[in-house]
Coordinates of C-alpha atoms in Angstrom, one line a residue:
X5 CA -11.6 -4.8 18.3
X6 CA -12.7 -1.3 17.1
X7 CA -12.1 -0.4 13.5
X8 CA -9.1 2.3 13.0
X9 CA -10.2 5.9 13.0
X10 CA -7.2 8.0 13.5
X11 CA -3.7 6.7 12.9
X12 CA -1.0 8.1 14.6
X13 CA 2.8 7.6 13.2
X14 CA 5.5 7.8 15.3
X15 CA 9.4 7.7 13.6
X16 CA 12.0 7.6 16.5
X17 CA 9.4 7.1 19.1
X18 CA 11.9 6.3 21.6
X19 CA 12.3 9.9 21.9
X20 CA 8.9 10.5 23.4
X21 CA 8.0 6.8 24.5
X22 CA 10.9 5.4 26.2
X23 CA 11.5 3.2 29.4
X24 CA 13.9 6.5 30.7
X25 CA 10.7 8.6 30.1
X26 CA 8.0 6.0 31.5
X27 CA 10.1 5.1 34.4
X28 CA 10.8 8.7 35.3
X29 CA 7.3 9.5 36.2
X30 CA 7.1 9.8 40.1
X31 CA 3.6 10.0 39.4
X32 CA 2.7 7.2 37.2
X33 CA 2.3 6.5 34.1
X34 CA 2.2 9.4 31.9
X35 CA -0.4 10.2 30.0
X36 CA 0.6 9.1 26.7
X37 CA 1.2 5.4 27.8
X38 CA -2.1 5.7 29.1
X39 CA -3.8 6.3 26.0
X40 CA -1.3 3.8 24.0
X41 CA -3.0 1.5 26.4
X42 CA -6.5 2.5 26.1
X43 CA -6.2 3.9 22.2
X44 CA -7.4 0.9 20.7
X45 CA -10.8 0.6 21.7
X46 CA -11.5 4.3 20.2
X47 CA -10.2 3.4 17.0
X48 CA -6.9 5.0 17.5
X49 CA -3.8 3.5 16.3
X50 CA -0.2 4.2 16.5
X51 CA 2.3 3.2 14.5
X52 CA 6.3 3.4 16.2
X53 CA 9.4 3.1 14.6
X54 CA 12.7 3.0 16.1
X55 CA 16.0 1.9 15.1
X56 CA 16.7 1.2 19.2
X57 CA 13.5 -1.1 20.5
X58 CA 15.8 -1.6 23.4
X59 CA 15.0 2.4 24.4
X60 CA 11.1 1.9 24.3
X61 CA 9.2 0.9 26.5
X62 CA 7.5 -2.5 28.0
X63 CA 4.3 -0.1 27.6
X64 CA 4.8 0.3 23.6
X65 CA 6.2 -2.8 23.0
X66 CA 3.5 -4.9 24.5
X67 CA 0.6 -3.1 23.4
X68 CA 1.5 -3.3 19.5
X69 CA -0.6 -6.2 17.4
X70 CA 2.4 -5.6 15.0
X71 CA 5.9 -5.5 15.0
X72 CA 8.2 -5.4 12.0
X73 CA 11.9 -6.7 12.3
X74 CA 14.4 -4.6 9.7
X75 CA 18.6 -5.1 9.9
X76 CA 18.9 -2.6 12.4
X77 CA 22.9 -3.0 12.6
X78 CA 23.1 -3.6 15.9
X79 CA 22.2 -7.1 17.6
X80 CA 21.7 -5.8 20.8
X81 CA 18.3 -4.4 18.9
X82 CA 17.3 -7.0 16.4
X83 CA 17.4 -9.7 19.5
X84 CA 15.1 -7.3 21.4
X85 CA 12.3 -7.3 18.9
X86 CA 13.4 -10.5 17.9
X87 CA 12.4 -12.1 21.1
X88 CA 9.2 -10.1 21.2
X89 CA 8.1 -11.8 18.0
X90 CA 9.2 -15.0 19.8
X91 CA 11.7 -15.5 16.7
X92 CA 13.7 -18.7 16.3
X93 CA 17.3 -18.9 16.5
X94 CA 17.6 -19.5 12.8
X95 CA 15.3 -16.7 12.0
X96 CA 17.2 -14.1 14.2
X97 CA 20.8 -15.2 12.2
X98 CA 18.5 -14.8 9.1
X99 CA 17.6 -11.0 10.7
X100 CA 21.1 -10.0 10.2
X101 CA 21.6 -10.7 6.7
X102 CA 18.2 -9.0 5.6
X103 CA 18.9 -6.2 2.8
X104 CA 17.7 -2.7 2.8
X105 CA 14.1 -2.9 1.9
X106 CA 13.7 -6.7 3.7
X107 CA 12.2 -7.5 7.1
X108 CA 10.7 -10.0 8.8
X109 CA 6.7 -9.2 10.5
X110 CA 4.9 -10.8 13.0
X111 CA 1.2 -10.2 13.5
X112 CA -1.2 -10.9 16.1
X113 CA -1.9 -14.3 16.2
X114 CA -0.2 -15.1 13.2
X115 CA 3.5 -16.9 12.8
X116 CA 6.1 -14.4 11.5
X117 CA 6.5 -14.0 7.8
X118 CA 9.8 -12.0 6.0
X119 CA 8.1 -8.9 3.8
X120 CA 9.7 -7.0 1.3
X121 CA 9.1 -3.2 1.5
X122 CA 9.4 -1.0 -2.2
X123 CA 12.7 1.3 -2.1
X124 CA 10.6 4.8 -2.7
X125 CA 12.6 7.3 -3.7
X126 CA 12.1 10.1 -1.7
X127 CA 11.8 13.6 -3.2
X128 CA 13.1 16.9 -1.7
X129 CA 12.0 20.5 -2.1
X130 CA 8.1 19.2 -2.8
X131 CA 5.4 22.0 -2.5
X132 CA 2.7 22.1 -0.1
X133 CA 0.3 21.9 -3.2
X134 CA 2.1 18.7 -4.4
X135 CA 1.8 17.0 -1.1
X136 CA -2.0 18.0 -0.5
X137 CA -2.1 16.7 -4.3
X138 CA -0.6 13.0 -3.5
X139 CA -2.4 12.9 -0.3
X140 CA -5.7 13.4 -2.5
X141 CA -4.9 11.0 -4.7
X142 CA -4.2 8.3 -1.4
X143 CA -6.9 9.3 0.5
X144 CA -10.3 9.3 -1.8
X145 CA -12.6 6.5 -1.2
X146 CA -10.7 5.6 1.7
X147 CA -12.6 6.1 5.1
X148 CA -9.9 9.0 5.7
X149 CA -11.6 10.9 2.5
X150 CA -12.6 13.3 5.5
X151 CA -8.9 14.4 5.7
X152 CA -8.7 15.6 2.1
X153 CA -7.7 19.5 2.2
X154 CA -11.0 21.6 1.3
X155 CA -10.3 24.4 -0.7
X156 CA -12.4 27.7 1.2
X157 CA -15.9 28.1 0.1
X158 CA -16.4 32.4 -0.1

């Protein structure tokens, strides 16, 4: 497995990678489930959220090493990516009580865990200068230091 280069994040991917879109091609698969496919071995990685799994398709839902379970309201959609972590009865009933900020991940090779995410408060009306600012401070001496905003040399 290639180390991760570029991450790509995806909220409400459904809306560009699902099984209406994939199966609507009269010509294939498009080009975006090709490259989901392939991605890996470049060191590309995406990362999908959805609060309908059952929209997405085979092509996303197979190809992710990772999958995160959260109370999604609905069933329907918790038993989806329930069964593609290959969740237990007991731990699907346990899916439906989880609290805002509680989920349940499965990795690659490894049994399913539950995983508590911190509630971040997010802030509105933030500057362009204070997001460059906290991205600065996330990025250095990571190996995405590259993306750090340079300020124009004259």
């Amino acid at each position: 497995m290639s180390k991760l280069h570029i991450p790509i994040f995806c909220d409400e991917a459904n809306m560009i990678a699902s099984k209406v879109i994939q199966k609507g091609c009269f010509l294939g698969d498009p080009t975006l489930f090709q490259l989901i496919r392939l991605a890996r071995e470049f060191g590309i990685g995406f990362f999908t959220a959805t609060s309908e799994p059952t929209a997405l398709s085979d092509t996303i839902k197979t190809n992710s090493s990772t999958k995160v379970l959260m109370n999604l309201g609905r069933f329907e959609e918790q038993l989806d990516i329930g069964r593609g972590v290959n969740l237990s009865k007991e731990h699907l009933q346990y899916a439906t009580r989880l609290l805002p900020g509680q989920g349940i991940m499965k990795l690659e090779n490894i049994d399913s865990f539950p995983i508590t995410f911190p509630n971040i408060e997010i802030v509105k009306n933030v500057t362009d200068e204070e997001i460059d600012a906290h991205n600065e401070r996330l990025l250095k001496g990571t190996d995405f230091e590259y993306l750090i905003k340079q300020e124009d040399e004259p």
